[in-house]
Short mmCIF file of C-alpha atoms in Angstrom, two decimals:
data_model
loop_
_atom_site.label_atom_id
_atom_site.label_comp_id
_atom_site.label_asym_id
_atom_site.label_seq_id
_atom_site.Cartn_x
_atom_site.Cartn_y
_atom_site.Cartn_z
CA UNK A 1 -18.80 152.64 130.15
CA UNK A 2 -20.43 149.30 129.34
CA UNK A 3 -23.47 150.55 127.77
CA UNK A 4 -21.74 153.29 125.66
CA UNK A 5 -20.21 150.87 123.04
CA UNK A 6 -23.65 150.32 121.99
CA UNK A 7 -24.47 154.31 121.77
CA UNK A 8 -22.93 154.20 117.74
CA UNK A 9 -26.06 151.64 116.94
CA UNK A 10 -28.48 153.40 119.62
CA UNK A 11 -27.84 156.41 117.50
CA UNK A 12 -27.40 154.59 113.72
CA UNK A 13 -31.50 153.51 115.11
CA UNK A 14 -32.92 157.01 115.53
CA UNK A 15 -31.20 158.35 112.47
CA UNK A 16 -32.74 155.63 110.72
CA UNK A 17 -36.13 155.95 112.06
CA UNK A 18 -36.18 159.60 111.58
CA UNK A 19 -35.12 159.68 108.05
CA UNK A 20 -38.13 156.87 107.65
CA UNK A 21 -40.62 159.09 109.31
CA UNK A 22 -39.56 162.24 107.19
CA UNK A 23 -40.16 160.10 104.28
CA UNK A 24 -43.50 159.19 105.38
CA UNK A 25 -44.54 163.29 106.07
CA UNK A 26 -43.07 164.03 102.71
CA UNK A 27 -45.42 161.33 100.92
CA UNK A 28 -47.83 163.33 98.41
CA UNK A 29 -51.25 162.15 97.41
CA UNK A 30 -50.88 160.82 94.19
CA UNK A 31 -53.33 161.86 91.22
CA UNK A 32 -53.15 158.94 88.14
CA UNK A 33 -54.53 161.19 85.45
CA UNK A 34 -54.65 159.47 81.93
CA UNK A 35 -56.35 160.88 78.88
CA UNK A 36 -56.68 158.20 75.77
CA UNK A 37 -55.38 160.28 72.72
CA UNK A 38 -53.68 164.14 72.09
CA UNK A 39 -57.21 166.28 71.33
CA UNK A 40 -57.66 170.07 71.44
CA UNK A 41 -61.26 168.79 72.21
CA UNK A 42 -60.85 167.44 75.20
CA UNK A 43 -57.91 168.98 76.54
CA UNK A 44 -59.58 172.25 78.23
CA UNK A 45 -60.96 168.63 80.78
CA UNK A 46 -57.30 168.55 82.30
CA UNK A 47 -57.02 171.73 82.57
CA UNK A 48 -60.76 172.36 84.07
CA UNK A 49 -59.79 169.25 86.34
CA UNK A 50 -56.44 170.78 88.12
CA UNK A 51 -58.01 174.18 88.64
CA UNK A 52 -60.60 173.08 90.43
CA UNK A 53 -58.08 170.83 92.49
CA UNK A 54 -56.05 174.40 92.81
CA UNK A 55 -59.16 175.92 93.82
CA UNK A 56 -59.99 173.49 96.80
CA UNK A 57 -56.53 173.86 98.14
CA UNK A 58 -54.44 170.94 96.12
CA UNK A 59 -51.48 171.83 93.92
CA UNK A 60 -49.00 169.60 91.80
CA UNK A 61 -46.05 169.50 93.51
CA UNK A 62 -46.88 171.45 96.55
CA UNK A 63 -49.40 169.20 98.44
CA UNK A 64 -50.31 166.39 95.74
CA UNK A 65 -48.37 164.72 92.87
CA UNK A 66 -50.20 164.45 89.49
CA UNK A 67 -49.00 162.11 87.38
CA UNK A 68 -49.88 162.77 83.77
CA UNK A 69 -50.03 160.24 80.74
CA UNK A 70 -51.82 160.16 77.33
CA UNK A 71 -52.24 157.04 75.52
CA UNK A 72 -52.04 158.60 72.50
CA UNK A 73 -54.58 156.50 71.16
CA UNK A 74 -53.19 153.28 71.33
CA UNK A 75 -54.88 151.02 73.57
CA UNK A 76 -52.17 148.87 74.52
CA UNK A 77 -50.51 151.76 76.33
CA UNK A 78 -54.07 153.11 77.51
CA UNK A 79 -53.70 149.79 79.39
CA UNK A 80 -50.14 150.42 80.20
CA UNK A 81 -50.64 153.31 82.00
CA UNK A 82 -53.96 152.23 84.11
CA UNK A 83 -51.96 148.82 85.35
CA UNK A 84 -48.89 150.97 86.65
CA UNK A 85 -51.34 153.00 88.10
CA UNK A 86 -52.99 150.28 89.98
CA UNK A 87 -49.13 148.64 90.89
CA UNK A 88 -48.07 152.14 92.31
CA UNK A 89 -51.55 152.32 94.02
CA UNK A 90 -51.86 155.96 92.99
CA UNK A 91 -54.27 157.68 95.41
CA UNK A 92 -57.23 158.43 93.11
CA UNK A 93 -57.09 158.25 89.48
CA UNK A 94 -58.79 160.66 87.06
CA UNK A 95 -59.78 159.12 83.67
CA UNK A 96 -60.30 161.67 80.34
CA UNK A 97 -62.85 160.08 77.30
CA UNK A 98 -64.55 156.76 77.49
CA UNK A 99 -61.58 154.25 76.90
CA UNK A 100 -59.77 155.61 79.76
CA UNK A 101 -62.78 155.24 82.29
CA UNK A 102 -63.65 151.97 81.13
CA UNK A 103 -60.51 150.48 80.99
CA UNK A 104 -59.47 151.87 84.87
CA UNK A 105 -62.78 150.53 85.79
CA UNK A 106 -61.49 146.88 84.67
CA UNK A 107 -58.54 147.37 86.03
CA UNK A 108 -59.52 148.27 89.56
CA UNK A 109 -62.37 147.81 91.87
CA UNK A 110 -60.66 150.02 94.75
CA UNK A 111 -59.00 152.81 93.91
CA UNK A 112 -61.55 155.95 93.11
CA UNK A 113 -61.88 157.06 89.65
CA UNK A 114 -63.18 160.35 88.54
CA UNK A 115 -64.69 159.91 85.00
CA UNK A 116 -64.99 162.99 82.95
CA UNK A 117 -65.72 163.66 78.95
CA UNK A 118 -67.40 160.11 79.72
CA UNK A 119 -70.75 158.82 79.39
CA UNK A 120 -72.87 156.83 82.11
CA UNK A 121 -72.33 153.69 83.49
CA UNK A 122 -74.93 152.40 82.04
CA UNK A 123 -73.86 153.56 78.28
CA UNK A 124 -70.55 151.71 78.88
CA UNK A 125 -72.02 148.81 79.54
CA UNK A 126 -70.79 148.54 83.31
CA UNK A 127 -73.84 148.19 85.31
CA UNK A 128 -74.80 144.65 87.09
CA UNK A 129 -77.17 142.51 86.85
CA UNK A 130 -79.15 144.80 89.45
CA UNK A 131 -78.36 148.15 87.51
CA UNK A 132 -75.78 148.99 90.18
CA UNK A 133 -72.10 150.43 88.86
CA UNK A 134 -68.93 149.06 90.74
CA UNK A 135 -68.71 151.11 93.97
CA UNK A 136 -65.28 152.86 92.97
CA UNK A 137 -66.82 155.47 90.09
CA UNK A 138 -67.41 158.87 90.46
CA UNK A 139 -67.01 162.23 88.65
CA UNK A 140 -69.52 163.75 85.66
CA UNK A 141 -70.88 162.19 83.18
CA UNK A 142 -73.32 162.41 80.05
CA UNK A 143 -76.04 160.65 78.84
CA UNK A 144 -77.91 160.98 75.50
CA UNK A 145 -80.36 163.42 75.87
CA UNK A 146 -78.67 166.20 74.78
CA UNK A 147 -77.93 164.85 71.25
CA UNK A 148 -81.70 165.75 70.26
CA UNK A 149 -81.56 169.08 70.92
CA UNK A 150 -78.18 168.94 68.83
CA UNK A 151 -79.27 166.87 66.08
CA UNK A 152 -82.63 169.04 65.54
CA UNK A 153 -80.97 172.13 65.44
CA UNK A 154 -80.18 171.07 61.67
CA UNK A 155 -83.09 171.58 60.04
CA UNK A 156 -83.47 175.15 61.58
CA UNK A 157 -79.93 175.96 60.24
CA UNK A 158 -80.24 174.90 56.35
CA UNK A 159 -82.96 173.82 53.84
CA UNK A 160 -82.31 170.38 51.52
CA UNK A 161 -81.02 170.52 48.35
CA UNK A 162 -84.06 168.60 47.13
CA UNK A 163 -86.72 166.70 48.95
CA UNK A 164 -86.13 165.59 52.46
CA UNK A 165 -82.87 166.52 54.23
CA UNK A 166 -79.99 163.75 53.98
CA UNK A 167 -77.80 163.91 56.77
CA UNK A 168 -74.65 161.39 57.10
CA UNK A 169 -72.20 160.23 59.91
CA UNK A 170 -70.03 157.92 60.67
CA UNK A 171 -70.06 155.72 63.89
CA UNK A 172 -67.44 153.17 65.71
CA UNK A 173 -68.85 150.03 65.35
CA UNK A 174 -66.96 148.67 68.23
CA UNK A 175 -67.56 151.57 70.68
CA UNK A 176 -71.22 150.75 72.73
CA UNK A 177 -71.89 154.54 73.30
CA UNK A 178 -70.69 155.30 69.78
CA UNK A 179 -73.85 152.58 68.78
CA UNK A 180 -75.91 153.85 71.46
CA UNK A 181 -75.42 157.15 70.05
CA UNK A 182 -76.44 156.11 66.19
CA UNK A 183 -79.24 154.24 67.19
CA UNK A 184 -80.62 157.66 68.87
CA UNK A 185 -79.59 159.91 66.23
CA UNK A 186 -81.58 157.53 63.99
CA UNK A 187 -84.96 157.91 66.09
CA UNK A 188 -83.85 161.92 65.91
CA UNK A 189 -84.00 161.29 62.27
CA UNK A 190 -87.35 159.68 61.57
CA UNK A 191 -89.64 161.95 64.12
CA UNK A 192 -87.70 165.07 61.83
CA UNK A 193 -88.67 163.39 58.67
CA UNK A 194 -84.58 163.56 58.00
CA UNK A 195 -82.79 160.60 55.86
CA UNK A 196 -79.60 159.33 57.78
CA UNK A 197 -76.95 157.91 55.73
CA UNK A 198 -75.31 156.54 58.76
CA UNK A 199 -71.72 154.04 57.74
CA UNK A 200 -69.44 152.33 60.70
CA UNK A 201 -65.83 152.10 60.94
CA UNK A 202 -63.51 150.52 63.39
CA UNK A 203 -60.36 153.18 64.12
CA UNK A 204 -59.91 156.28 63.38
CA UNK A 205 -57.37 155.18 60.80
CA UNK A 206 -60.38 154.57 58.18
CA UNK A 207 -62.28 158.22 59.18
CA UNK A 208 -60.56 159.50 55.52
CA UNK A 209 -62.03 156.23 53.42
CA UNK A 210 -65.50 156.64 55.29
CA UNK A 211 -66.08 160.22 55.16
CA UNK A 212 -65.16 160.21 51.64
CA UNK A 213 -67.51 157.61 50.84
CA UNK A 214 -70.22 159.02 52.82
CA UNK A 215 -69.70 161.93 51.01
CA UNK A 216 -70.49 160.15 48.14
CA UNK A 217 -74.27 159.84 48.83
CA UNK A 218 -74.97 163.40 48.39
CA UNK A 219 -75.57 164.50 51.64
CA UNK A 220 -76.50 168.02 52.78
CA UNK A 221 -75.19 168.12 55.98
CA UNK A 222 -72.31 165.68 58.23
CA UNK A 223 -73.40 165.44 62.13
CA UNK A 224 -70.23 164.63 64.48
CA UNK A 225 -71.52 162.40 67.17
CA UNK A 226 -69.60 161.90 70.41
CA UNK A 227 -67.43 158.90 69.67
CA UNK A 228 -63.45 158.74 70.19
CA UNK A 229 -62.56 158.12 66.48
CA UNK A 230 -64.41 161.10 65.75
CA UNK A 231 -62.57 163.29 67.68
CA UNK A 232 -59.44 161.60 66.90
CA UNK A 233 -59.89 162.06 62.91
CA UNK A 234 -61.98 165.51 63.13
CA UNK A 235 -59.35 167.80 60.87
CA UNK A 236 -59.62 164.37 58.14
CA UNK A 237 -63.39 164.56 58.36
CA UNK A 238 -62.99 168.31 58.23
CA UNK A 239 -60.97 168.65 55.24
CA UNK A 240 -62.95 166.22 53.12
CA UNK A 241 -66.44 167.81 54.13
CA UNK A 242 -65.16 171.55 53.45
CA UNK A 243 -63.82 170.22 50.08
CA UNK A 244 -67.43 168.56 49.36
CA UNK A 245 -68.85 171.86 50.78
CA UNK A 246 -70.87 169.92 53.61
CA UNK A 247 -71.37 171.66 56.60
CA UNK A 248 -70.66 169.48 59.75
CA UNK A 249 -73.07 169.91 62.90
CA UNK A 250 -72.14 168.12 66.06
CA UNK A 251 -73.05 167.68 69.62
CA UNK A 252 -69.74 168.83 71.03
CA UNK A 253 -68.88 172.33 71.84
CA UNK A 254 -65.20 171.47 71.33
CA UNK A 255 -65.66 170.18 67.66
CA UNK A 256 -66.97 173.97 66.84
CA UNK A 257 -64.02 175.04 67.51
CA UNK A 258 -61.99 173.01 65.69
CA UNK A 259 -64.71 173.89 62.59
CA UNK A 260 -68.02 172.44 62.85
CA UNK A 261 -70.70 175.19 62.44
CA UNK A 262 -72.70 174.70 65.59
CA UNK A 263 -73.44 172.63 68.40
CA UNK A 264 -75.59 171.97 71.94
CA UNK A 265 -73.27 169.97 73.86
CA UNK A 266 -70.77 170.37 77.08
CA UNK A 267 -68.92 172.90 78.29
CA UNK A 268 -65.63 170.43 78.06
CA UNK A 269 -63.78 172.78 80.89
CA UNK A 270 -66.32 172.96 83.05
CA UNK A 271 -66.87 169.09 82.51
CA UNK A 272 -63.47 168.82 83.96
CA UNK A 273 -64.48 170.79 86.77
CA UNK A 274 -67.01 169.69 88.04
CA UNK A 275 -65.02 166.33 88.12
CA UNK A 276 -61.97 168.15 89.88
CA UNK A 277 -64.35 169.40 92.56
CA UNK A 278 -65.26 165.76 93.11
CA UNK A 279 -61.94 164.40 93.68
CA UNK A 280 -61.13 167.45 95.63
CA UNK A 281 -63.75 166.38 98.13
CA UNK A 282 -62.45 163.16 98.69
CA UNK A 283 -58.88 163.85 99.01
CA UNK A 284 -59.81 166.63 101.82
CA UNK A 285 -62.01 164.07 103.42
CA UNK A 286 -60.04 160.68 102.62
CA UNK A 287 -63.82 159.36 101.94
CA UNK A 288 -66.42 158.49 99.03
CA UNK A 289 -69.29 159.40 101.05
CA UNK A 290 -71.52 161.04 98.99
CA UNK A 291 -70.08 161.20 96.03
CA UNK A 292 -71.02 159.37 93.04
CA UNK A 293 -71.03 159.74 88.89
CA UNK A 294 -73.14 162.82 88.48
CA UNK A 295 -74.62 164.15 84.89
CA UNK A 296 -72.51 166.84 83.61
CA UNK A 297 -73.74 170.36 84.64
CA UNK A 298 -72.59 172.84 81.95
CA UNK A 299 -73.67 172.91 78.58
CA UNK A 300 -73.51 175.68 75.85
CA UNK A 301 -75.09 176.61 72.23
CA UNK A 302 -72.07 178.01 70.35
CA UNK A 303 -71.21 178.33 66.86
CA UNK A 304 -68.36 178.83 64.76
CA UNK A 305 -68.09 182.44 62.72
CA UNK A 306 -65.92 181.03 59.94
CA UNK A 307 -67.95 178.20 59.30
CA UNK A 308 -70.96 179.90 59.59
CA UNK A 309 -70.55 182.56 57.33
CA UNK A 310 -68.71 179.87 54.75
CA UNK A 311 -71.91 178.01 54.56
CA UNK A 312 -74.25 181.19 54.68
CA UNK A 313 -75.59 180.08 57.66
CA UNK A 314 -77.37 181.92 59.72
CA UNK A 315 -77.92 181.34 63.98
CA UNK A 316 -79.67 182.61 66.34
CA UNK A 317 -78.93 185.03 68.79
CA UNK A 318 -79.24 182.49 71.57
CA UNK A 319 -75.88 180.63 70.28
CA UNK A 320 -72.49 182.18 71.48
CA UNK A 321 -69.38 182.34 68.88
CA UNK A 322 -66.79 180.48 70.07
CA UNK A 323 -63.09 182.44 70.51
#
């Protein structure tokens, strides 16, 4: 009888301890996915990113928790985001577009991020002194290379108005890979004999006031390099080339569909993808062993009907018309 006054608390003990250990089984892996900015460009990377997750077994809400934000291009709640990531200590985080990579990658030194629609390290200006990334990256990534093949498709889609071909674009000053980019495109230029009219800006906020004045220098042709502002402002730049009745050629299969005429660039789902499989791996195996930032597999010459035939363009059968 002695010992039974204490059976309420024996009892209040393993209720307590059972509810804590039911907590613990119900625990989810948690997936910190953050894109910078709202872009029909780059969205098909999300959803490349959770099939491949779906593929390898791991499903929102079933078996992992993915916890979704976009930045909406504003960097203070790009940074936002990435700290309460950190704070929450979200399992793995998966980063969409440049900003978002390189600000996780400031942010944390542990956690594993999973770059994608990124370029390398070493474009964003991350490497060490001994050309070594922070241990913590991973996913698929792009370097420059494929913005020759993109850039000289130009000349074998339209003739100058007079002279030497003038091509313009616009670049973000304050972006490294956005520089990185121009100062390639400019080597692109001189072995093709092309003149690049080539003007920075700082947001996407002054694409309109650029593009128009770019337009200005009667140029025959706009090329759409991979930079955020770009994509950001891509109907502006649109609208004021299609009213000038330049042509825009980019590097980015997503910008064709959205009304550049053609371009050599990333399959932007499959980008995703291949940066889903990735994380897959390492939530099945709870390790980084063997992974690490990888160049982007997929890439694709497609073209745009529409613009095409508004421009009298004509491609080759080797380029696919995007849907």
């Amino acid at each position: 009888m002695k010992h039974l006054k204490y059976l309420p608390i024996i009892l209040l003990a393993v209720v307590i301890a059972s509810c804590q250990q039911g907590q613990k089984k119900t625990e989810l892996p948690v997936v910190g996915f953050v894109d910078a900015f709202q872009d029909a460009s780059i969205a098909p990377a999300r959803t490349g990113f959770i099939d491949a997750l779906k593929k390898n077994g791991f499903e929102d809400k079933k078996n992992i928790t993915i916890d979704y934000s976009n930045a909406l291009g504003s960097i203070p709640t790009l940074t936002q985001i990435v700290n309460r990531f950190v704070s929450h200590k979200v399992d793995l985080m998966a980063t969409c577009t440049t900003l978002s990579s390189i600000t996780a990658a400031q942010k944390t030194k542990t956690i594993p991020i999973f770059m994608m629609v990124s370029p390398t390290v070493k474009l964003m200006n991350m490497e060490d002194a001994s050309g070594k990334g922070q241990a913590n990256l991973f996913g698929a990534v792009e370097d420059l290379n494929y913005i020759d093949t993109s850039f000289s498709n130009i000349p074998k889609f339209m003739k100058p108005k007079a002279g030497k071909l003038v091509v313009g674009m616009i670049y973000n000053q304050s972006e490294p890979q956005s520089v990185d980019a121009k100062k390639r495109i400019q080597a692109d230029a001189d072995k093709l004999n092309i003149t690049l009219v080539a003007l920075p800006l700082n947001s996407s906020a002054e694409a309109q006031l650029v593009t128009k004045s770019l337009l200005s220098k009667n140029i025959d042709a706009f090329f759409a390099n991979p930079d955020n502002s770009v994509f950001a402002s891509f109907e502006t730049i649109l609208k004021s080339c299609d009213q000038a009745n330049v042509p825009i050629f980019t590097s980015e299969a997503g910008l064709v569909q959205r009304g550049a005429v053609a371009a050599f660039g990333a399959d932007i789902y499959q980008w995703g993808y291949q940066a889903g499989e990735q994380a897959a791996q390492y939530l099945k195996t709870k390790s980084t062993a063997g992974l690490q930032p990888e160049m982007v597999k997929v890439r694709r010459r497609v073209y745009n009907a529409a613009a095409a035939k508004k421009y009298n363009i004509t491609v080759s059968s080797n380029f696919e018309a995007v849907k």
